[in-house]
Coordinates of C-alpha atoms and ligand atoms in Angstrom, one line a residue:
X154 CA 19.5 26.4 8.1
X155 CA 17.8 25.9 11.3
X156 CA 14.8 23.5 11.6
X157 CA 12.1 23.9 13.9
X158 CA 8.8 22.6 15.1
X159 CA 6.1 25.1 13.7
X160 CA 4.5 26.5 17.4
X161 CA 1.0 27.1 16.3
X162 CA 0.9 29.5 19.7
X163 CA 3.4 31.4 17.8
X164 CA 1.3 34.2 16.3
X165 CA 1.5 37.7 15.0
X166 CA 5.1 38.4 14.0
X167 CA 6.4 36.1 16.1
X168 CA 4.8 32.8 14.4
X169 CA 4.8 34.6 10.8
X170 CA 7.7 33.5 8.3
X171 CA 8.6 34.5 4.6
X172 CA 6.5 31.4 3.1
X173 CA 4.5 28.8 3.7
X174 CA 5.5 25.6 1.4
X175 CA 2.7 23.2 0.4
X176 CA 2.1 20.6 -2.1
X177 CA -0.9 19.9 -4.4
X178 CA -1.3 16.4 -6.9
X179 CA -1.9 15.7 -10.0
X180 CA -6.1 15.8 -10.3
X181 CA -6.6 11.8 -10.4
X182 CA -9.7 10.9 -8.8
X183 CA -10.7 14.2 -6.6
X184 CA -9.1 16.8 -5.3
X185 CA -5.4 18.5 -5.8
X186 CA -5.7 20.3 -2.8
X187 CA -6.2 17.2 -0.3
X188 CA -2.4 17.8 1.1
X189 CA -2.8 21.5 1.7
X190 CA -3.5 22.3 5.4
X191 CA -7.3 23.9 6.3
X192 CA -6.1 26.8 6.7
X193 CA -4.2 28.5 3.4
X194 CA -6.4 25.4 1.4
X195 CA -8.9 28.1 0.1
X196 CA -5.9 30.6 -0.7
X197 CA -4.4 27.4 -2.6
X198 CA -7.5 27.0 -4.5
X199 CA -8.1 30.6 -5.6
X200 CA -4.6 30.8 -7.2
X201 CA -4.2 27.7 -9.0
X202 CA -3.5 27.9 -12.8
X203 CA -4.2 25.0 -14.6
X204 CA -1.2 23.0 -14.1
X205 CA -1.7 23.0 -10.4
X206 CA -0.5 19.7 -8.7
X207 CA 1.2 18.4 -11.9
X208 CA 4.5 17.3 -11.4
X209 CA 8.0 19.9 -11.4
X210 CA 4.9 22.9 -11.1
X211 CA 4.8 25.6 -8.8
X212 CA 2.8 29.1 -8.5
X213 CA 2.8 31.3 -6.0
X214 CA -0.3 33.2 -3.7
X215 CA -0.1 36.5 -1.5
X216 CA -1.7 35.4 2.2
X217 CA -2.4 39.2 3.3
X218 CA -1.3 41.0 6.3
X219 CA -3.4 38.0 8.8
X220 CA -1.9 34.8 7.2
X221 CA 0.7 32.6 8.4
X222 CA 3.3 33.5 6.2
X223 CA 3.5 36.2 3.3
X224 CA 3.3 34.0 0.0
X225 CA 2.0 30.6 0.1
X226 CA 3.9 28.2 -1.8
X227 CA 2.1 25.3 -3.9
X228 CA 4.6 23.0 -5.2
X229 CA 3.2 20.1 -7.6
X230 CA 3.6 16.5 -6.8
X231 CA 2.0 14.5 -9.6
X232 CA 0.1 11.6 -8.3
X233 CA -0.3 11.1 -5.1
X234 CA 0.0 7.3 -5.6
X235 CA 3.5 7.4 -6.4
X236 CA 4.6 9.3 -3.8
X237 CA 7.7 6.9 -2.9
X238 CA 10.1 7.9 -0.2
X239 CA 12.9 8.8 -3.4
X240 CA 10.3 11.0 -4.9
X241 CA 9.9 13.0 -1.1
X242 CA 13.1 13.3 -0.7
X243 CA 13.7 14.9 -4.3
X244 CA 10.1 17.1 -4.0
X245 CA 11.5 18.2 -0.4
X246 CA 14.9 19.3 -1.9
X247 CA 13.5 20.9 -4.7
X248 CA 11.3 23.2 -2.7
X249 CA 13.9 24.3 -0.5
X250 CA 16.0 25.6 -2.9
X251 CA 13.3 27.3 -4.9
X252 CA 12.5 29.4 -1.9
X253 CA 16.3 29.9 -1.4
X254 CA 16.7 31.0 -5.1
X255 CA 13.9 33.3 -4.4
X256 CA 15.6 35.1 -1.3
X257 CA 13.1 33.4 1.2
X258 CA 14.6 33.7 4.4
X259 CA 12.2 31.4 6.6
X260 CA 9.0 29.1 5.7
X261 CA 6.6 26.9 7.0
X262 CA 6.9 23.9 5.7
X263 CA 3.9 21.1 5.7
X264 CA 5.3 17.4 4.8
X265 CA 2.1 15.6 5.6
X266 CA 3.1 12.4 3.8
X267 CA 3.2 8.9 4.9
X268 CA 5.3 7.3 2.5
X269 CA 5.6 4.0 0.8
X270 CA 7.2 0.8 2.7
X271 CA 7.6 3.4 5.9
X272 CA 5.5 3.9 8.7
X273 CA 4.4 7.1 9.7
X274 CA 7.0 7.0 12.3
X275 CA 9.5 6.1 9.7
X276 CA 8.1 8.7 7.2
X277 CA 8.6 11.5 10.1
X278 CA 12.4 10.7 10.3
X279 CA 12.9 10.3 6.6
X280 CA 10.7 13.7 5.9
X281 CA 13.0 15.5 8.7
X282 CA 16.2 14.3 7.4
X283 CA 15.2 15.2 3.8
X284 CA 14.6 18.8 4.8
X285 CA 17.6 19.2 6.9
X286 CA 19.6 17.8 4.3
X287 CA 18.1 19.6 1.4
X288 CA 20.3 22.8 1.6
X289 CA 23.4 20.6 1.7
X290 CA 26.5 22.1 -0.4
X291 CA 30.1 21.5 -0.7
X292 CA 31.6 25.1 -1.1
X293 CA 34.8 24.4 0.7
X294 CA 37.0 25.4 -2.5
X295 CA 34.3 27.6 -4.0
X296 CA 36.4 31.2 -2.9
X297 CA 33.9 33.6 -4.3
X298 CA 30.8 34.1 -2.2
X299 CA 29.1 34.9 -4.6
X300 CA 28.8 31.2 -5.7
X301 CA 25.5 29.1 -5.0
X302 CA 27.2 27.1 -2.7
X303 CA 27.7 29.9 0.0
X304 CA 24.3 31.4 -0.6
X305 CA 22.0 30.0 1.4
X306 CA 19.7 32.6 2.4
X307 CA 16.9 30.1 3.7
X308 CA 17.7 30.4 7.4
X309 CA 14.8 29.0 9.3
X310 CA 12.9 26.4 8.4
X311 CA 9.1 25.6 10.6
X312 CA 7.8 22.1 10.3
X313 CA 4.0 22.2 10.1
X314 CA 4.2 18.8 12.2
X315 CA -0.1 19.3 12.0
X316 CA -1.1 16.4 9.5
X317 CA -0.7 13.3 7.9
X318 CA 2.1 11.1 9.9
X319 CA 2.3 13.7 12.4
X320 CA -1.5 13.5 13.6
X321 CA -1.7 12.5 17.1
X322 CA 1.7 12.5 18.2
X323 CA 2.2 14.8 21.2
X324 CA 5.0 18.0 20.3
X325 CA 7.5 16.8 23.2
X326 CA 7.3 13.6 21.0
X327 CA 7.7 15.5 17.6
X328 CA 10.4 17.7 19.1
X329 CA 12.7 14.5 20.7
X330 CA 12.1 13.4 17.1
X331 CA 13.7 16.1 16.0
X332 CA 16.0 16.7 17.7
X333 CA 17.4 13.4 16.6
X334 CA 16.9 13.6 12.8
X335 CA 19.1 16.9 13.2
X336 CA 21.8 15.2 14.9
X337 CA 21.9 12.3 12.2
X338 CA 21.6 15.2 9.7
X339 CA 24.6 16.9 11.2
X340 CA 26.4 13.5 10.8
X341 CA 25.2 13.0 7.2
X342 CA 26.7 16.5 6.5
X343 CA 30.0 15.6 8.3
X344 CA 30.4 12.5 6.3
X345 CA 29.5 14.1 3.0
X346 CA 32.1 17.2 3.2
X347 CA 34.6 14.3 4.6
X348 CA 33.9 12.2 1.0
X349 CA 33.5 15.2 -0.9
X350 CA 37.0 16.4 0.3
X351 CA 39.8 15.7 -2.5
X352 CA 42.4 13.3 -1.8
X353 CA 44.8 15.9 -1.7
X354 CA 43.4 17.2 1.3
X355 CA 41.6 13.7 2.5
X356 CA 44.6 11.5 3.3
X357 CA 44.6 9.0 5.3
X358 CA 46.2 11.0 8.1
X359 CA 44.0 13.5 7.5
X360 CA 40.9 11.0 7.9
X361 CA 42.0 9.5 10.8
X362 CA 42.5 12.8 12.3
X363 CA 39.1 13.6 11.5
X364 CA 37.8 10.4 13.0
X365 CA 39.9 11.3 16.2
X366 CA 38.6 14.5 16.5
X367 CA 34.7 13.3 15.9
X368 CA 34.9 10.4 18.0
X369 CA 36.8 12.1 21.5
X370 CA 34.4 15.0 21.1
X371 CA 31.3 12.3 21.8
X372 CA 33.8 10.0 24.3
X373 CA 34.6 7.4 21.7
X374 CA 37.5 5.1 22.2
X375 CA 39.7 6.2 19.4
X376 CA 42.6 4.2 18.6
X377 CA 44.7 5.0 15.5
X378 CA 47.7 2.5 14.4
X379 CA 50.0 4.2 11.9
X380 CA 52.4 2.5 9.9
X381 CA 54.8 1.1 12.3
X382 CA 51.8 -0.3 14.6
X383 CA 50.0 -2.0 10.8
X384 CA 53.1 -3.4 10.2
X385 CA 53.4 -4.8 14.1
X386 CA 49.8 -6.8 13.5
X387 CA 51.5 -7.8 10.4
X388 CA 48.7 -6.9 7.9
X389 CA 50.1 -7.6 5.0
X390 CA 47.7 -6.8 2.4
X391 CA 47.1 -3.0 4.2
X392 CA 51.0 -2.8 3.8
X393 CA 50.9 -4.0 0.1
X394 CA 48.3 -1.2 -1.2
X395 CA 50.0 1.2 0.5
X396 CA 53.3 0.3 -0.6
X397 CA 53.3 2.6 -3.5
X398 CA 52.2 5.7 -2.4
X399 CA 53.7 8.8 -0.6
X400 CA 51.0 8.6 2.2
X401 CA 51.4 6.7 5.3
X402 CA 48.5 4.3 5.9
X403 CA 46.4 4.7 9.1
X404 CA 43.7 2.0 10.6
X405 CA 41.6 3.8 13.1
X406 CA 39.2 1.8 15.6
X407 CA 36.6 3.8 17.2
X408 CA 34.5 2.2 19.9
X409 CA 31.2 2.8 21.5
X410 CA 29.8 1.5 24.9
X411 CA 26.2 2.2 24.6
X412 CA 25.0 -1.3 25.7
X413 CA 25.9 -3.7 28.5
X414 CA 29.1 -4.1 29.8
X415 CA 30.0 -7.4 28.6
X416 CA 27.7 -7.2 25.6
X417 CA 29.8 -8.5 22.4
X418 CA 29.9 -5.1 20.0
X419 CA 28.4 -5.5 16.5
X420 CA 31.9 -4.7 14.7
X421 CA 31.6 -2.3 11.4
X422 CA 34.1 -2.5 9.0
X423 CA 34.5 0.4 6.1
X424 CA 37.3 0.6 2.6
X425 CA 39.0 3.6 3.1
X426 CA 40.8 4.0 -0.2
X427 CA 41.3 7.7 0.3
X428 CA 42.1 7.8 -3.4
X429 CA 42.1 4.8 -5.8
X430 CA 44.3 4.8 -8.9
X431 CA 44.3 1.4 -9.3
X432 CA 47.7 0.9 -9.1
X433 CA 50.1 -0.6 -11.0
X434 CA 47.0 -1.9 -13.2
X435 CA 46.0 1.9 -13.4
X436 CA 42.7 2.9 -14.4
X437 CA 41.5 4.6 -17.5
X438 CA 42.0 8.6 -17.1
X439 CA 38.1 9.0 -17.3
X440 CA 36.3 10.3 -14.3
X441 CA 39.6 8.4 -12.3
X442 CA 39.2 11.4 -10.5
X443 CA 35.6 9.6 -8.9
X444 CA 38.5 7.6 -7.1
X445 CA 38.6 9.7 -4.1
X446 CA 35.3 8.3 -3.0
X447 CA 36.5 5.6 -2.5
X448 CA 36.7 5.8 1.3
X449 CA 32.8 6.4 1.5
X450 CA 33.1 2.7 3.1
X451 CA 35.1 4.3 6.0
X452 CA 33.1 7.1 6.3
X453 CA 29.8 5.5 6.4
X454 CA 31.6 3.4 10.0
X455 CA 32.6 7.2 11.2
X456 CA 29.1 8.2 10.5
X457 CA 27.4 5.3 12.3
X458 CA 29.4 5.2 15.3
X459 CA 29.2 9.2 15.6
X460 CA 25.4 9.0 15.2
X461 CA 25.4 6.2 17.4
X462 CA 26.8 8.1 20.3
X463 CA 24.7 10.9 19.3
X464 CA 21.3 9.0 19.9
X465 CA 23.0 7.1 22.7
X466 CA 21.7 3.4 21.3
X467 CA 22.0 0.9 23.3
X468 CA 24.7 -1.0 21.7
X469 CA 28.3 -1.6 22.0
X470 CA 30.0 -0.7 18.6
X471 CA 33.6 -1.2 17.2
X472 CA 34.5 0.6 14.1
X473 CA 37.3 -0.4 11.9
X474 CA 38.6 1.3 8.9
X475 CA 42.1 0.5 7.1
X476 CA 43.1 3.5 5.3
X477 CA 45.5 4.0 2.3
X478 CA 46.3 5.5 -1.0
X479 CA 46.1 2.7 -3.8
X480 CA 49.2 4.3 -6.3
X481 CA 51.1 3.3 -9.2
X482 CA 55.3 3.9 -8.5
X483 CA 58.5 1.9 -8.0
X484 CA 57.7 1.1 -4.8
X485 CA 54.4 -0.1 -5.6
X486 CA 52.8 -3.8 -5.3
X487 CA 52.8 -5.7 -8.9
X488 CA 50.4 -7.6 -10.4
X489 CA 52.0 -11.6 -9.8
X490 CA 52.8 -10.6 -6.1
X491 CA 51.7 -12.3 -3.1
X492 CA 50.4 -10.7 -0.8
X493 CA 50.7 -12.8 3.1
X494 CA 47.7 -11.2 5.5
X495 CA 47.6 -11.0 8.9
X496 CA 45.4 -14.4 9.6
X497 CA 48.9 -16.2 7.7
X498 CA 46.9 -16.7 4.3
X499 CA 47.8 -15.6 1.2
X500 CA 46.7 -13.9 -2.0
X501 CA 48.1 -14.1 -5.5
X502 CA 47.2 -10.1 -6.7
X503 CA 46.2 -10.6 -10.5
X504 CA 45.3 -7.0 -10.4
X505 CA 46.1 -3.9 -8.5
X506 CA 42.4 -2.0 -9.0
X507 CA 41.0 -5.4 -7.1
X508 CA 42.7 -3.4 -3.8
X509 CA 39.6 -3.0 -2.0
X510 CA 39.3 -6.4 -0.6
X511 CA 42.9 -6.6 -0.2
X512 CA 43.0 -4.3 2.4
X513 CA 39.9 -5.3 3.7
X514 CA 40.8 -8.9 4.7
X515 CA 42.9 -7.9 6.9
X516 CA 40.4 -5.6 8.8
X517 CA 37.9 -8.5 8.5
X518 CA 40.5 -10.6 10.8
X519 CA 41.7 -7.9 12.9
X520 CA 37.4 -7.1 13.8
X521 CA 37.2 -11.2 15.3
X522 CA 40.2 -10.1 18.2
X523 CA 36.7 -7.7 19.2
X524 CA 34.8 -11.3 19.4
X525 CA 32.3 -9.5 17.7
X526 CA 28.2 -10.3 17.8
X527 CA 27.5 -9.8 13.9
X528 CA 30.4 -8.0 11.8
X529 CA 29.1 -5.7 8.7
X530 CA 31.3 -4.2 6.1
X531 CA 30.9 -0.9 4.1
X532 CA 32.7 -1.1 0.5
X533 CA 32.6 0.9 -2.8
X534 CA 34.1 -2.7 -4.0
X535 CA 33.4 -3.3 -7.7
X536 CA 32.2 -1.6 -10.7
X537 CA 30.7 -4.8 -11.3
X538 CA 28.3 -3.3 -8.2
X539 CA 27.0 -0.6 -10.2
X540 CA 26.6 -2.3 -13.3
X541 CA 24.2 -5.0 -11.7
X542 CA 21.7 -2.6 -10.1
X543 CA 22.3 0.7 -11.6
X544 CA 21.9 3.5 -8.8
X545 CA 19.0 2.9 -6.7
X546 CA 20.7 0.0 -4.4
X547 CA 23.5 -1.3 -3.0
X548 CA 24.5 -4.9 -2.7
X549 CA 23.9 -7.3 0.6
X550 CA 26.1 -10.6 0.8
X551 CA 25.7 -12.6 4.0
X552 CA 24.9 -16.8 4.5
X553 CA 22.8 -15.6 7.3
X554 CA 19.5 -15.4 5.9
X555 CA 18.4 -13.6 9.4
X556 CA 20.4 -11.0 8.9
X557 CA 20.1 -10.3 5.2
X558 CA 16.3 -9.9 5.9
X559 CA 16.5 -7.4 9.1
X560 CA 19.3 -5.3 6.9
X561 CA 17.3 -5.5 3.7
X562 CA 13.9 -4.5 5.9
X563 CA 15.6 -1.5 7.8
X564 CA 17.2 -0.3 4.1
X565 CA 13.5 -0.5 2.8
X566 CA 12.1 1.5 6.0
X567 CA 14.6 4.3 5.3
X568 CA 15.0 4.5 2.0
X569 CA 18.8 3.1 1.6
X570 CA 17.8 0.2 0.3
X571 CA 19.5 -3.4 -0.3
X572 CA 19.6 -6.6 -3.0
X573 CA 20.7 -9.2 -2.6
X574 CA 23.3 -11.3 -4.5
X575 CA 24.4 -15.1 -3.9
X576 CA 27.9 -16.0 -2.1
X577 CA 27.7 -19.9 -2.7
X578 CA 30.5 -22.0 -3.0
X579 CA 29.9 -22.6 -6.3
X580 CA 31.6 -19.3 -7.1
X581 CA 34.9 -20.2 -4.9
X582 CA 36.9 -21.5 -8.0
X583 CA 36.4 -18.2 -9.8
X584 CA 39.1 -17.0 -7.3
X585 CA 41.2 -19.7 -7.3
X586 CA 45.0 -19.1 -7.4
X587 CA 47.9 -21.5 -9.1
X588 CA 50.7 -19.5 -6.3
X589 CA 49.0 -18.7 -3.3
X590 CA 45.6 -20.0 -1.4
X591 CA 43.8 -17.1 -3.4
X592 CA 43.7 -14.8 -6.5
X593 CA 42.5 -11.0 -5.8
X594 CA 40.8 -11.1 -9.1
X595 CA 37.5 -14.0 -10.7
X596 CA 37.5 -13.1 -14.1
X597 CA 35.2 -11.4 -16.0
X598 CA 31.9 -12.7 -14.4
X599 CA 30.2 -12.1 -11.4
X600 CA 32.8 -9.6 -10.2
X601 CA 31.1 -7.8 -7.1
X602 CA 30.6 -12.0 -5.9
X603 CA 33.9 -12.6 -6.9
X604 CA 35.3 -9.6 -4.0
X605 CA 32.7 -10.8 -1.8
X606 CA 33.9 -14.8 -2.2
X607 CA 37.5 -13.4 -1.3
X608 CA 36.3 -11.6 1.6
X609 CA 34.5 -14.4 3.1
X610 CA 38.0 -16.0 3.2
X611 CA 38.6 -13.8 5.9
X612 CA 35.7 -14.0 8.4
X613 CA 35.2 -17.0 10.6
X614 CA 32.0 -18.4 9.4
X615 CA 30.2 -18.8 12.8
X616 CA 30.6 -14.9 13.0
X617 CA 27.8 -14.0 11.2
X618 CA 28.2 -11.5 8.7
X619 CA 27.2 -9.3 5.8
X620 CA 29.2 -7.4 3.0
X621 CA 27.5 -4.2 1.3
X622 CA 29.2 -3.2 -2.0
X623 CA 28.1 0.3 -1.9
X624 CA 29.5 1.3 -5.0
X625 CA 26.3 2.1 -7.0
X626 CA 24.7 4.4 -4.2
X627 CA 28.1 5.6 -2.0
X628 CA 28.4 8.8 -4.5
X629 CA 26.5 10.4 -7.5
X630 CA 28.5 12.4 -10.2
X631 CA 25.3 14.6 -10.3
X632 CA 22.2 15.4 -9.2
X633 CA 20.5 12.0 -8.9
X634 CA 17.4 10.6 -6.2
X635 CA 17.2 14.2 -4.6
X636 CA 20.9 13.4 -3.5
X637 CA 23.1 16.8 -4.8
X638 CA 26.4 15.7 -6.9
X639 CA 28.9 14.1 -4.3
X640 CA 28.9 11.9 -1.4
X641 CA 25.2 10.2 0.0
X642 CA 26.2 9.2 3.0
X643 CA 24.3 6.1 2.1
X644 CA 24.4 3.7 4.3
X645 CA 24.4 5.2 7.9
X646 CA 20.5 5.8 8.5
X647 CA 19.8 1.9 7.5
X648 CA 22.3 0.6 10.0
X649 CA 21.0 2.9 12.5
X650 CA 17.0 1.6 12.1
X651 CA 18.8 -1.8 12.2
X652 CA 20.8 -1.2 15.3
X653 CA 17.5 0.1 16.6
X654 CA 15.3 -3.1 15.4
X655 CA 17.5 -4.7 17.1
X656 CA 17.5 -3.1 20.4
X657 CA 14.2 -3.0 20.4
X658 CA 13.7 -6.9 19.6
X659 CA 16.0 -7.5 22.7
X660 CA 18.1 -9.3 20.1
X661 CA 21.4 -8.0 21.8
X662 CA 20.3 -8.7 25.2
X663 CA 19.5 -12.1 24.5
X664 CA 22.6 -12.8 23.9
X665 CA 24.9 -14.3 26.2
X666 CA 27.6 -12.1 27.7
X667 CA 30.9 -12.9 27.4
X668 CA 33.7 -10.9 27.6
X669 CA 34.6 -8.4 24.9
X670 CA 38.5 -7.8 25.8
X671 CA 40.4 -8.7 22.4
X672 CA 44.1 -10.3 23.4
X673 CA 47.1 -7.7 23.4
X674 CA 47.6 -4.3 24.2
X675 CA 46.8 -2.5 20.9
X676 CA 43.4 -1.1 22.3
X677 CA 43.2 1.5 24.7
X678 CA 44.0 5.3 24.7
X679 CA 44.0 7.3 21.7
X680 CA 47.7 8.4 21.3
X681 CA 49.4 5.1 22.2
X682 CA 50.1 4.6 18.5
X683 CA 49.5 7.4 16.8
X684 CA 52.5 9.7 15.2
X685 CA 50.7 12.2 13.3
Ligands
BES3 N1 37.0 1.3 -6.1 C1 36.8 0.4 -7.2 C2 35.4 0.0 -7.5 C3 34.5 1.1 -8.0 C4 34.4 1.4 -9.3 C5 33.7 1.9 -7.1 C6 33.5 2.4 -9.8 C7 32.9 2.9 -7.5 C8 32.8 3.1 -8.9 C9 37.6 -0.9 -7.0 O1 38.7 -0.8 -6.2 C10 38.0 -1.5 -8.3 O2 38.7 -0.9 -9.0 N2 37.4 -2.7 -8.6 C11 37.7 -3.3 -9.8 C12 38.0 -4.7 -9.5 C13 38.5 -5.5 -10.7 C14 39.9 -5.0 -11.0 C15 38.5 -7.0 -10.4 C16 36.5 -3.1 -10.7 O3 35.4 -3.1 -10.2 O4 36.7 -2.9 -11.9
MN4 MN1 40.4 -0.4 -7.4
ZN5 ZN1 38.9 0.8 -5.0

């Protein structure tokens, strides 16, 4: 589906498409038709049945020979007081595959909706990205082409950029705009089909090959250690996961140079459980097979620093994603083991499912050799995540209060949005080990802050820092939000309006710059340590 900027000099044939898709609401106070554009409002009007404007409704109107399009759309909304930024992006879906199911080739479609907690601005880029990502499909092992996955028939899509948080911006403005959502919208896609892709194909080679191939194609630095170069920065616990599994572990590192030379990089850190069985302690055989998005931590670093170089954001970035099967066998790692990391501590492993953080304490080290600025990490961490808040958030940890509220406010401006949990020290006994400094497990409470407790073990706490458990937003195992079954990509549009909030503030060029060489030789070209 291509999307366009609706060219009002376009006209005749040329500026005419298959439909035109408005919305009408719910009769409150006034009128249903306030949304609909001047000039197919009175075509709206005549049409309407009853149920015009209530929620899930639609009918249909013939514009004649002159109009804009040959059948105006009029999709229902409900009210127009609840018209929150979840809602948009589920009413945007759902209109774009009604036309598709109706063999509509090309529409105009009119978004003019500023949305709650957003700026029109923000609403623009959220509106964008919800059309471009409406038609999104994972057909990959679908062979007939018959199936709904391949048919997309929708192929052109006009925005009616006329009205609500598109009046009075210029069109070189609207079309910079987006130009950008599409390539964020690209990225989204890439990350999706990446999480979406089974773990038979999605290995931990094949990720990092993916990462490779992604990053070099925008100039990213891409280094990618394989077994023998994990096992040369001695990290242990990436070792240990992967002990039991045919796959050979990878840890990419991507880089970006968007800012100053000199400029410490914000380091993003991602769980890249390519398929999590949980081990030796092996998970129940219901929906195990939800296990292979459990690198949507990785992904979501692939995305950011992809979409990064995309928009070419002034930052410098470092990406960092340990990679590895979690499997049960005779080789595998054993509940009682201990497990020595690279930083020299240890960790008693109560339970092989808790693998997440076991892997990631050692990326959490390996990010402070980048001296890094602030470091974030991306993990679907604990179950314990998703049965806190359900699905409509993820988790933030940090003890910078700063931070939390800049990630928290970008997550509310674009819709990915963040709560908070607590990471006092009150909580540090729940991980508490009688054979080694720590135990990979806190008992029965609290087990989202019992990973995050354990992974604060691992950063230096002048480095400041957050955790997101992604686990209740990372995937959906349907339709849920106006996100299709599948990977979100959740995650990567937040960090971006943060990365930008930040640039903007001139909070990284305040900053004093120091140099951002790590010790060693590890870094550098992309094949150095690569053997796959
Ligand atoms: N990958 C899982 C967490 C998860 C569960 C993500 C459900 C998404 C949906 C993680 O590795 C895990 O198994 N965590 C355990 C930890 C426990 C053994 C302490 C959990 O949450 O049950
Ligand atoms: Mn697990
Ligand atoms: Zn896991």
């Amino acid at each position: 589906m291509k999307l366009e900027i609706r060219d009002e000099r376009k006209t005749g044939k040329a500026g005419r498409t298959d439909a035109f898709v408005t919305f009408a609401t719910a009769p409150e106070k006034g009128d249903s038709f306030s949304f609909i554009p001047a000039e197919v409002r009175e075509a709206a009007r005549s049409g309407a049945p009853a149920e015009a404007g209530s929620e899930g409704s639609v009918y249909t109107v013939p514009l004649g020979a002159e109009g804009p399009a040959d059948r105006l759309y009029v999709f229902g909304i409900g009210k127009k007081t609840e018209l929150s930024p979840r809602k948009a992006r589920g009413v945007v879906r759902m209109a774009l595959k009604a036309l598709a199911r109706n063999g509509e080739t090309s529409a105009i479609l009119d978004l003019p909706f500023v949305l709650k907690r957003m700026s029109p601005a923000e609403s623009r880029d959220f509106l964008l990205r919800s059309a471009l990502l409406a038609d999104y499909t994972f057909g990959r092992y679908k062979t007939s082409k018959e199936d709904p996955a391949h048919k997309l028939p929708l192929k052109l899509v006009r925005i009616n950029a006329a009205t609500g948080p598109w009046a009075g911006v210029d069109r070189a403005q609207t079309e910079h705009e987006a130009k950008e959502a599409g390539a964020v919208a690209e990225v989204a896609r890439l990350v999706r089909d990446i999480g979406n892709t089974p773990s038979n194909d999605m290995t931990p080679r094949e990720f990092a090959d993916q990462a490779r191939k992604h990053g070099k194609a925008r100039g990213l630095t891409v280094t990618v250690l394989d077994k023998k170069a994990i096992a040369k920065e001695r990290m242990g616990g990436v070792l240990a996961v992967n002990q039991g599994s045919v796959e050979e572990p990878r840890f990419v590192v991507l880089e970006y140079h968007g800012g100053r030379k000199g400029d410490r990089p914000v380091a993003l850190v991602g769980k890249g459980i390519t398929f999590d069985s949980g081990g030796i302690s092996i998970k129940p055989a219901d929906r195990m097979g939800d296990m292979k998005w459990d690198m949507m931590g990785a992904a979501t670093v692939v995305g950011v620093l992809l979409a990064a170089a995309d928009l070419e954001l002034p930052v410098n970035l470092v990406g960092l994603m340990p990679l590895t099967e979690n499997m049960p066998s005779g080789s595998a790692y054993k509940p009682g083991d201990v497990v020595r990391f690279r930083n020299g501590k240890t960790a008693e492993i109560d339970n092989t499912d808790a693998e997440g953080r076991v892997v990631l304490a050692d990326a959490l080290d390996y990010a402070a050799e980048w001296k890094p600025e602030i470091i974030l990490d991306y993990a679907t961490l604990t179950g314990a995540a998703v049965v806190a808040l359900g699905l409509e958030a993820a988790i933030v940890y940090s003890d910078h209060d700063d931070l939390v509220e800049d990630l928290i406010s970008a997550g509310e401006r674009t819709d990915e949005r963040l709560w908070r949990l607590p990471m006092w020290d009150d909580y540090k006994e729940n991980i508490r080990s009688d054979w080694a400094d720590f135990k990979n497990t806190g008992g029965r409470w609290g087990g989202s802050i019992n990973a995050a407790m354990f992974l604060k073990e691992f950063v230096d706490p002048k480095t400041p820092w957050a955790h997101l458990d992604i686990a209740p937003t990372a995937y959906f195992e349907r339709d849920h939000a106006g996100y299709p079954v599948g990977a979100t990509a959740f995650g990567i549009s937040m960090t971006l309006r943060w990365l930008r909030d930040r640039a903007d503030s001139g909070a990284a060029a305040s900053v004093p710059a120091k140099a951002s060489k790590k010790k060693g030789s590890s870094k550098g070209s992309s094949s150095a340590k690569t053997s796959s």
